Short mmCIF file of C-alpha atoms and ligand atoms in Angstrom, two decimals:
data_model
loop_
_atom_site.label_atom_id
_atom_site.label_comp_id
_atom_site.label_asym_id
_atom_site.label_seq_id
_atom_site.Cartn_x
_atom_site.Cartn_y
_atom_site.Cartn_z
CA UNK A 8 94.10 133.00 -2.51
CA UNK A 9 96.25 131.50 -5.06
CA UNK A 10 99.85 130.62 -4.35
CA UNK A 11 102.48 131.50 -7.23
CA UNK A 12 105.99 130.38 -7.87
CA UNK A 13 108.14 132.71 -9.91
CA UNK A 14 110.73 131.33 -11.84
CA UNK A 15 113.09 134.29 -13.53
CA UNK A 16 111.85 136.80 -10.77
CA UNK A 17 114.42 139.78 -11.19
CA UNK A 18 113.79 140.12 -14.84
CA UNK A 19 111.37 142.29 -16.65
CA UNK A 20 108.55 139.70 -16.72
CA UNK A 21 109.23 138.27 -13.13
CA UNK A 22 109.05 142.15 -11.71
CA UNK A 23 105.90 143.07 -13.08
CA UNK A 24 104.10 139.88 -11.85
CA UNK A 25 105.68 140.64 -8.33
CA UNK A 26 103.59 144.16 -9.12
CA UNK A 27 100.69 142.79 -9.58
CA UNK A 28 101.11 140.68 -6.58
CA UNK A 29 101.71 143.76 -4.83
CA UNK A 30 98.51 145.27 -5.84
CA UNK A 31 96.41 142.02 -4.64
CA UNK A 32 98.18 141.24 -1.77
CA UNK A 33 94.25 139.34 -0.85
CA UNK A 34 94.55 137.44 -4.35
CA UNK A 35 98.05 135.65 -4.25
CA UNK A 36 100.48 134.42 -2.05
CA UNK A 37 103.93 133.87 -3.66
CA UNK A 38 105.45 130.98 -2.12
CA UNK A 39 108.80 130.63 -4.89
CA UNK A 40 111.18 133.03 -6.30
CA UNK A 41 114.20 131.91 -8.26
CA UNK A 42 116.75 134.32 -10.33
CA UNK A 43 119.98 133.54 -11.92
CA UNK A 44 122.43 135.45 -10.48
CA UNK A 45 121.25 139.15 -9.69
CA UNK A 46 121.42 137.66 -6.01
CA UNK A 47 120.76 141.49 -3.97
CA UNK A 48 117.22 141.60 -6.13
CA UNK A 49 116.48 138.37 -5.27
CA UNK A 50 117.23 139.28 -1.47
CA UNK A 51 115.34 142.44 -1.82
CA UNK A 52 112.43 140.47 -3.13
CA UNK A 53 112.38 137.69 -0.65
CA UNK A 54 112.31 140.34 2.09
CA UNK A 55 109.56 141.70 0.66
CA UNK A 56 107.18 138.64 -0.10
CA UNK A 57 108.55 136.21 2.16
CA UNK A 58 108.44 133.45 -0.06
CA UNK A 59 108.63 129.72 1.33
CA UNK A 60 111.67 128.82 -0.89
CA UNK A 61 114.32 131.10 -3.07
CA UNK A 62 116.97 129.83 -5.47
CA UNK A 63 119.97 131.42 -7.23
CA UNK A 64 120.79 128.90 -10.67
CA UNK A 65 123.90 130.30 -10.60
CA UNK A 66 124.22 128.86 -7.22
CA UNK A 67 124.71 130.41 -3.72
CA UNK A 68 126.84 129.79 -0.70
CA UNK A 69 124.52 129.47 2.75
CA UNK A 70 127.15 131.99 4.06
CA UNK A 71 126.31 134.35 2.19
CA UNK A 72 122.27 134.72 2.65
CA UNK A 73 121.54 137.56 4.70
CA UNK A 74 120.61 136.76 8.99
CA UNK A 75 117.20 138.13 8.16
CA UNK A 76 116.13 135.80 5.46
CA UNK A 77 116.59 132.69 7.19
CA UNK A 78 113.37 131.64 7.23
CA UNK A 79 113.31 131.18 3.25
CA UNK A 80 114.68 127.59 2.12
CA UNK A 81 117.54 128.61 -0.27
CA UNK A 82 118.48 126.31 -3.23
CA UNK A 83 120.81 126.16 -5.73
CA UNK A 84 121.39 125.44 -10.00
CA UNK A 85 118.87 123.00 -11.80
CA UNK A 86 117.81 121.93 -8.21
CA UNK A 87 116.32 125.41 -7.47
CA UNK A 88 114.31 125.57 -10.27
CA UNK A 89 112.99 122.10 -10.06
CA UNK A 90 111.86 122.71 -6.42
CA UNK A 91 110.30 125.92 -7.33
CA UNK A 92 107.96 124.09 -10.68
CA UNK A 93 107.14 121.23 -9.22
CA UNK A 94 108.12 120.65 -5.12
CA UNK A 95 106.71 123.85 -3.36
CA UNK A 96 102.95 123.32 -3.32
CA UNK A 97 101.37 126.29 -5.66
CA UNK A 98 98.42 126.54 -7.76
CA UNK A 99 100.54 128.80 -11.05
CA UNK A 100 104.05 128.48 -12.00
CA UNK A 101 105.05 131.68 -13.93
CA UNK A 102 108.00 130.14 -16.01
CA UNK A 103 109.73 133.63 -17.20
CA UNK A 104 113.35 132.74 -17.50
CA UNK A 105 114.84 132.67 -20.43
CA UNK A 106 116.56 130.02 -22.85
CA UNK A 107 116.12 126.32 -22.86
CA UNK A 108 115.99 125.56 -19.21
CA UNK A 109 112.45 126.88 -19.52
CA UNK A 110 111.32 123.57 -21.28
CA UNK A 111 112.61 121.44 -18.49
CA UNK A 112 110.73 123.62 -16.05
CA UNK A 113 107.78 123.84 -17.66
CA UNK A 114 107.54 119.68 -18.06
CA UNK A 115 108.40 119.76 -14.19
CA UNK A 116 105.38 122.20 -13.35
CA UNK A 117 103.04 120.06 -15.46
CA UNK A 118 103.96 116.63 -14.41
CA UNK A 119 103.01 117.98 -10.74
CA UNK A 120 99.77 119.20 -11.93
CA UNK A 121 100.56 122.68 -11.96
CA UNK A 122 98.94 125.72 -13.76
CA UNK A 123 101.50 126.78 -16.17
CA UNK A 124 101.56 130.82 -16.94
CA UNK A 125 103.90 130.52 -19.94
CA UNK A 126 106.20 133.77 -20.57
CA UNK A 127 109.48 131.56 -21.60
CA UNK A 128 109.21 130.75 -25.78
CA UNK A 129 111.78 128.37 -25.95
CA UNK A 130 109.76 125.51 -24.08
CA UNK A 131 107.17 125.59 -27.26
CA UNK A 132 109.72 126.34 -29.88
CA UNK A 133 111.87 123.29 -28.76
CA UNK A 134 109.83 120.76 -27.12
CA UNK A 135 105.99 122.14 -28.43
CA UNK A 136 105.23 118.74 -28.96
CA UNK A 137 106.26 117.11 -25.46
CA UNK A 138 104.38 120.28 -23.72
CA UNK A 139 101.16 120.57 -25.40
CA UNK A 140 100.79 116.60 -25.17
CA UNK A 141 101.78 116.68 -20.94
CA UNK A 142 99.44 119.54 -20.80
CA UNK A 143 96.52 117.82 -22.32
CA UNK A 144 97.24 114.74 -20.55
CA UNK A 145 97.11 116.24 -17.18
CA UNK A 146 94.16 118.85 -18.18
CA UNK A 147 96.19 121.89 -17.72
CA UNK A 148 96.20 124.08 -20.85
CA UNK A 149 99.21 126.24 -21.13
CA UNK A 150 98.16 129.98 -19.90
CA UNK A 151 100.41 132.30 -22.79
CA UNK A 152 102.10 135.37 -21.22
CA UNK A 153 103.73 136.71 -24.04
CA UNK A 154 101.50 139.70 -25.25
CA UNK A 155 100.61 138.14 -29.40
CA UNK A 156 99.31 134.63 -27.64
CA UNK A 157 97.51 136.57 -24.93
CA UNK A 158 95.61 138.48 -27.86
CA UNK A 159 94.76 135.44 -29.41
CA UNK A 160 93.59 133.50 -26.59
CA UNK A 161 91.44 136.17 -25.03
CA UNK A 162 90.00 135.93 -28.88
CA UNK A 163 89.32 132.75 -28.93
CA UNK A 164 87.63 133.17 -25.61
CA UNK A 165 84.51 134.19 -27.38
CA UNK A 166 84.99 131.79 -30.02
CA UNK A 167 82.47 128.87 -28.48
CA UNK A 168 82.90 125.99 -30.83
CA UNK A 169 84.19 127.99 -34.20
CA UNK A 170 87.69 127.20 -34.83
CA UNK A 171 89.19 130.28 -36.44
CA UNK A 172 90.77 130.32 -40.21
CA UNK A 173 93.66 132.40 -39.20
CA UNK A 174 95.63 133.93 -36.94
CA UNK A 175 96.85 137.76 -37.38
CA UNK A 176 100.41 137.76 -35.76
CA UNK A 177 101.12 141.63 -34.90
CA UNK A 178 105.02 142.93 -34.80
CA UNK A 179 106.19 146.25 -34.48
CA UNK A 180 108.36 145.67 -37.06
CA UNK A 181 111.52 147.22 -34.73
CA UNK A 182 113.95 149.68 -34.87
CA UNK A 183 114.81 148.75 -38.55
CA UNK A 184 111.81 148.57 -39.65
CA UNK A 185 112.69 151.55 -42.34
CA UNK A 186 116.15 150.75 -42.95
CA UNK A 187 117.71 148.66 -45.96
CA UNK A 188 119.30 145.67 -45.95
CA UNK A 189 122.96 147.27 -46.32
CA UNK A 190 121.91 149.65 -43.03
CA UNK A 191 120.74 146.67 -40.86
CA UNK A 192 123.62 144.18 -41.86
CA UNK A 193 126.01 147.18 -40.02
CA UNK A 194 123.54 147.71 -37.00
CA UNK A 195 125.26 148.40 -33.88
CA UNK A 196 124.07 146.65 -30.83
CA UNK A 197 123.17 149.72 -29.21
CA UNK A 198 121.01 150.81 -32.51
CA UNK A 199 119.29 147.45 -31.93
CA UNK A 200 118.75 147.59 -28.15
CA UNK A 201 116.50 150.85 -28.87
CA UNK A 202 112.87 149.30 -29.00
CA UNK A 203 110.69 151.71 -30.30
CA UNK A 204 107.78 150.42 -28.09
CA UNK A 205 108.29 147.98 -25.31
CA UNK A 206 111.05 147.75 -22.38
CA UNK A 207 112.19 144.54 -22.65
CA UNK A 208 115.01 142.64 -21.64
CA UNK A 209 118.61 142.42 -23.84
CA UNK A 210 117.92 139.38 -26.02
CA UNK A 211 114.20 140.03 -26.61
CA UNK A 212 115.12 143.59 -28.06
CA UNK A 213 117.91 142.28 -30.28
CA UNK A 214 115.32 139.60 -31.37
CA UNK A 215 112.84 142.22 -32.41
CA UNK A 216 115.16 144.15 -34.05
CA UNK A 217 116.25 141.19 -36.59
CA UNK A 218 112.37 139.74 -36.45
CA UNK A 219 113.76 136.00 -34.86
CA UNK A 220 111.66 137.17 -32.20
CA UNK A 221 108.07 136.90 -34.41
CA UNK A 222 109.76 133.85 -35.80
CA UNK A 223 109.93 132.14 -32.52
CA UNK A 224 105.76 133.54 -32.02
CA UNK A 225 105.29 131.76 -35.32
CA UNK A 226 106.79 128.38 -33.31
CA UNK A 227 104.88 129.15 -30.27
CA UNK A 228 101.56 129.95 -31.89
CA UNK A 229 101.49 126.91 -33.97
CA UNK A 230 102.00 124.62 -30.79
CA UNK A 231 99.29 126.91 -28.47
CA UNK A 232 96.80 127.23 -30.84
CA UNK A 233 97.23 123.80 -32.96
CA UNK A 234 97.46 126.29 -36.06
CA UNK A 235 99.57 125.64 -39.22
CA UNK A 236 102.25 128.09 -40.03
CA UNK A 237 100.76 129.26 -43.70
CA UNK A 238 97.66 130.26 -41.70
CA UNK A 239 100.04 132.52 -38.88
CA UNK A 240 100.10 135.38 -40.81
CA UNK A 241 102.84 138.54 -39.58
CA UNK A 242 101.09 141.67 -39.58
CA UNK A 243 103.73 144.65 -39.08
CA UNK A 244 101.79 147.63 -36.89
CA UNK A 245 104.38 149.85 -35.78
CA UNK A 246 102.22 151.57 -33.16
CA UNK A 247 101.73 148.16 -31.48
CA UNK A 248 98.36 148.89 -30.24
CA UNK A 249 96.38 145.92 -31.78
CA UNK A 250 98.38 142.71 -30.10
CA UNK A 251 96.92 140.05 -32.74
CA UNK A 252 94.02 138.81 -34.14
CA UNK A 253 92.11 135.73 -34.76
CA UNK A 254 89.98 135.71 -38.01
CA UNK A 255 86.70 133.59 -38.70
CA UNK A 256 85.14 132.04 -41.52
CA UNK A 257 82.37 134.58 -41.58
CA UNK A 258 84.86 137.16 -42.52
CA UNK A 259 84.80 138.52 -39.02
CA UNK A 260 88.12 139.22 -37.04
CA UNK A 261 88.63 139.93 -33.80
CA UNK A 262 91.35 141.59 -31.93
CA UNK A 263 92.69 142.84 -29.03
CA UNK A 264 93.95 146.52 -28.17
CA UNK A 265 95.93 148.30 -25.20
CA UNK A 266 98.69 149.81 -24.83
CA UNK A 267 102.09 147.71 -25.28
CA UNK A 268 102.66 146.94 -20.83
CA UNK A 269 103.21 143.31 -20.29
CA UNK A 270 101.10 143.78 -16.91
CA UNK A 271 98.31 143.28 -19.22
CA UNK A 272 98.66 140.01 -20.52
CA UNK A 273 100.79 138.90 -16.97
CA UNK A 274 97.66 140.11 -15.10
CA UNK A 275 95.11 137.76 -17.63
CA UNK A 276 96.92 135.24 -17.23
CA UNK A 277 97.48 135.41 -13.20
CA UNK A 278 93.79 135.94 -12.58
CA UNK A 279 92.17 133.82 -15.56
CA UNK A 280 89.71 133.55 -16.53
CA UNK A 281 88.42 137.37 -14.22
CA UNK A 282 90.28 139.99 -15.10
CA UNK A 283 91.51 142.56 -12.29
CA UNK A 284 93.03 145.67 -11.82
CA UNK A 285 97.14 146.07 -13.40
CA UNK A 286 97.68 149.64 -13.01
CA UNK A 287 97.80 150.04 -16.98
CA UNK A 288 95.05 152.37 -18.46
CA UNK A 289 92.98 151.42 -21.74
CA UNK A 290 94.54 153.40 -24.83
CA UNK A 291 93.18 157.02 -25.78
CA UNK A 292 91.80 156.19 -29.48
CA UNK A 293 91.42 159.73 -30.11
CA UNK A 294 95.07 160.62 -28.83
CA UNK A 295 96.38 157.86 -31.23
CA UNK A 296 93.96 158.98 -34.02
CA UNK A 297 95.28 156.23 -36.60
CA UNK A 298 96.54 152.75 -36.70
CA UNK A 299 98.58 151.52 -40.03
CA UNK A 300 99.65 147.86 -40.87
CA UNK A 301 102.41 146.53 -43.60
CA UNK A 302 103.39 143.22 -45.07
CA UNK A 303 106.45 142.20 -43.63
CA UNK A 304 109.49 142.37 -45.88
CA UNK A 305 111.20 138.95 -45.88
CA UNK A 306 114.06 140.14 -48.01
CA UNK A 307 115.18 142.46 -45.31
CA UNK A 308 114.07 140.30 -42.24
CA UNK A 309 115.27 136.28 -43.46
CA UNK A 310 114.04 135.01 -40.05
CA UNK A 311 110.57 134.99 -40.91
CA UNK A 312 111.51 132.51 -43.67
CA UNK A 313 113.86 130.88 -41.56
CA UNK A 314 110.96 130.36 -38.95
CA UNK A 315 108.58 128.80 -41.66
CA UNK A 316 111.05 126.59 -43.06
CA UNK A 317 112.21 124.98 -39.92
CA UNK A 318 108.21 124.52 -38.68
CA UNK A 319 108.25 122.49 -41.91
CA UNK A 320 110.70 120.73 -41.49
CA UNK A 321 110.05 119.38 -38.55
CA UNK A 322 112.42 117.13 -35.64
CA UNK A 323 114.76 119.78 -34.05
CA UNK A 324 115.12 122.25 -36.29
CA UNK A 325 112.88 124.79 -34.74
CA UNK A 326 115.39 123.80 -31.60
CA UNK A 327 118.61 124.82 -34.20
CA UNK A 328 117.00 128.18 -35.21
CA UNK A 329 116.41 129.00 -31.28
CA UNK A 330 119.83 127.31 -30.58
CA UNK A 331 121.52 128.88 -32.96
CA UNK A 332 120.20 132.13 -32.80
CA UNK A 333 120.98 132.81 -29.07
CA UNK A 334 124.44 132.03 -29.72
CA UNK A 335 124.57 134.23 -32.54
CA UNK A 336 122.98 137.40 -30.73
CA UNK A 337 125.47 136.86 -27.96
CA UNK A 338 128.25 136.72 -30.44
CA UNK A 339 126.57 139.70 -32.14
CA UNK A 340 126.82 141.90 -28.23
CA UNK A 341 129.91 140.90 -28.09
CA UNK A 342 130.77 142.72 -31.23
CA UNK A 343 132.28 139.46 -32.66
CA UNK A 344 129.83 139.34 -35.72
CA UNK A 345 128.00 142.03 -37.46
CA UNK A 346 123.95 142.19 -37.06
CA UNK A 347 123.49 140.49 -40.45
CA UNK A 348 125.45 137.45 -39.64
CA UNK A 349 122.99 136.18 -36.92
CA UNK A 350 120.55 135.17 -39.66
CA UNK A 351 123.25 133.41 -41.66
CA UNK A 352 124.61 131.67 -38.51
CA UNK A 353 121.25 130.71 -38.07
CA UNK A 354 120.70 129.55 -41.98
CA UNK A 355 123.76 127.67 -41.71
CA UNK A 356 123.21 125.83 -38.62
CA UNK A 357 120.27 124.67 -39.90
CA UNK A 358 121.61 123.33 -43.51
CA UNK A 359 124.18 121.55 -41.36
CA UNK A 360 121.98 120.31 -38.55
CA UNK A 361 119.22 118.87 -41.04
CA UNK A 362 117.29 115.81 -39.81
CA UNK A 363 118.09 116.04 -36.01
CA UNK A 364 115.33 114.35 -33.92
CA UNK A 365 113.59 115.35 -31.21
CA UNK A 366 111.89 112.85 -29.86
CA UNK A 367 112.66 113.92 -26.39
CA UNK A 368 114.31 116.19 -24.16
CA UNK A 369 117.84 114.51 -24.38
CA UNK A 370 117.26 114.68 -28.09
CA UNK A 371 116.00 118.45 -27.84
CA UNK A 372 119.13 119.34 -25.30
CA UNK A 373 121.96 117.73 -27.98
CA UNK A 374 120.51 119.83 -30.91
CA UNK A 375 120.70 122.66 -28.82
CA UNK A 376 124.42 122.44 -28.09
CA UNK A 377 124.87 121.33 -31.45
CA UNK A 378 123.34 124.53 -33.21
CA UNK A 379 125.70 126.75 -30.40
CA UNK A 380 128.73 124.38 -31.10
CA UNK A 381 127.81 125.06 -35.29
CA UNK A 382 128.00 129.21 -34.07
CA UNK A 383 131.06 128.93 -31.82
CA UNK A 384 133.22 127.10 -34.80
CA UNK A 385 131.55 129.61 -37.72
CA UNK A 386 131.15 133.23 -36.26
MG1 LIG B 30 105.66 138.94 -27.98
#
């Protein structure tokens, strides 16, 4: 029986873990759930698993958590997620919020020995150095959620002692994926919340619609895998079937296939290194017939550049892109600046940001504001 924390459990990530939970009710035992502020899920949720502790990081009042519930310790803010990585004894900490608080979390988790299942990018993109060294240190490698890293690491599984050339990083290119530049600069945020493929939450979508999304796998797949960025190559494969690739020096590659349902790589990571049953059927080859792959165009997508240049540059500007680049997609769903300005937000905040350090997390947390302070003052 292994005993999971949750954090981020009413979002898309969070709910399909509690699925899986559901369907091995023998195999784990969730002990933490934490959400932000979608406080009736939460309720729902904690009804249902009867977890040991429950927090609400937009906070709660004790008045208002429902007579039945009692039983669950309810926390509040930075507090509630701390208690949930790193107090409640658990074997896994699935860290699938969102934004920056996720690096904070996931240091918390591994500095109390945890098992870290990894479906938050910005704690690699902005602190990939502090993680990967914690996780060493403590002999906890960092289990990858996010569906490209899964591919790789179940890979590099049967790698034994080769270390592979390259890495083949899949996208499915997006909604745009066939428009021109002067189409996608005038995108509407409802043209670039319609994912061809996956059902994903808000900023995810908008991320794979402008390709900041495979720039931030670019970040994450250089820290997970200790793998350069000019050998992370972006495959475009609009029928996101094959979920990335790993190629050896032998001229073989290997990849992995299913259909795009993040119960998949959730459910490898959960159970690691067995795999079990996640309600998601292999994919019919014969119904799909063929499989097609493109370069991706940079011209039309800068944040593949953008990605590159700031994992060369080094410090905290991989922090600025992120940073900046959240602010700029809320801007952009608030209809305050049109779909081709998020890049140049981002461009600009890193021109101006240049040289930031980031030593450690205080140095990681003022880049961040000051890549959403650059947005604020420029959109
Ligand atoms: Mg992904």
């Amino acid at each position: 029986m292994k005993r999971i924390a949750i954090l981020g459990s009413t979002g898309s990530i969070g709910g399909q873990a509690l699925d899986i939970c559901r369907r091995h009710p023998d195999r784990y035992r969730v002990v933490a759930l934490t959400a932000r502020g979608s406080r009736e899920k939460l309720f729902d949720q904690v009804r249902e698993f009867r977890p040991e502790m429950a927090g609400l990081t937009e906070g709660i009042d004790p008045a208002e958590i429902p007579e039945d519930l009692r039983f669950c310790t309810f926390m509040s803010g930075r507090e509630a997620l701390k208690a949930a990585a790193a107090e409640v004894a658990a074997d896994q900490v699935l860290v699938s919020i969102v934004g920056i608080a996720g690096l904070e979390s996931v240091l918390n988790a591994l500095a109390a020995g945890r098992q870290v299942l990894l479906a938050n990018k910005e704690a690699l993109v902005t602190g990939g150095h502090l993680v990967t060294e914690l996780a060493a240190k403590m002999g906890k490698p960092l289990l990858p959620v996010d569906s490209e890293h899964s591919a790789i690491f179940q890979c590099l599984q049967q790698a034994a002692n080769n270390r592979a050339e390259r890495i083949l990083l899949t996208a499915s290119g997006g909604p745009f994926r066939t428009w021109d530049r002067e189409r996608i600069e005038k995108a509407t945020p409802a043209e670039a919340l319609k994912h061809p493929n996956w059902n994903m939450g808000a900023k995810i979508t908008i991320d794979s619609a402008s390709m900041f999304n495979k720039g931030l796998e670019i970040m994450e797949a250089r820290w997970l895998f200790d793998m350069p960025e000019e050998k992370i190559e972006v495959v475009v494969h609009p029928e996101s079937i094959v979920h990335s690739g790993v190629v050896f020096r032998d001229g073989a590659v290997l990849a992995q296939l299913g259909v795009p349902d993040m119960r998949v790589p959730i459910g490898y990571a959960m159970a690691y290194p067995e795999r079990i049953e996640t309600g998601v059927a292999a994919p019919d080859l014969f119904s799909l017939g063929k499989l097609t792959f493109e370069k991706p165009d940079e011209e039309k997508f800068p944040a593949l550049r953008l990605a590159r240049a700031a994992l060369r540059a080094g410090g905290a500007a991989c922090t600025v892109f992120n940073g900046a680049n959240e602010a700029a997609v809320a801007a952009f769903l608030r209809e305050e600046i049109p779909f081709g300005g998020i890049a140049r937000l981002v461009e600009g905040a890193m021109e101006r940001l240049d040289g930031m350090r980031a030593d450690g997390l205080e140095d990681i947390l003022e880049a961040d504001r000051q890549a959403r302070k650059y947005v604020m003052e420029m959109k």
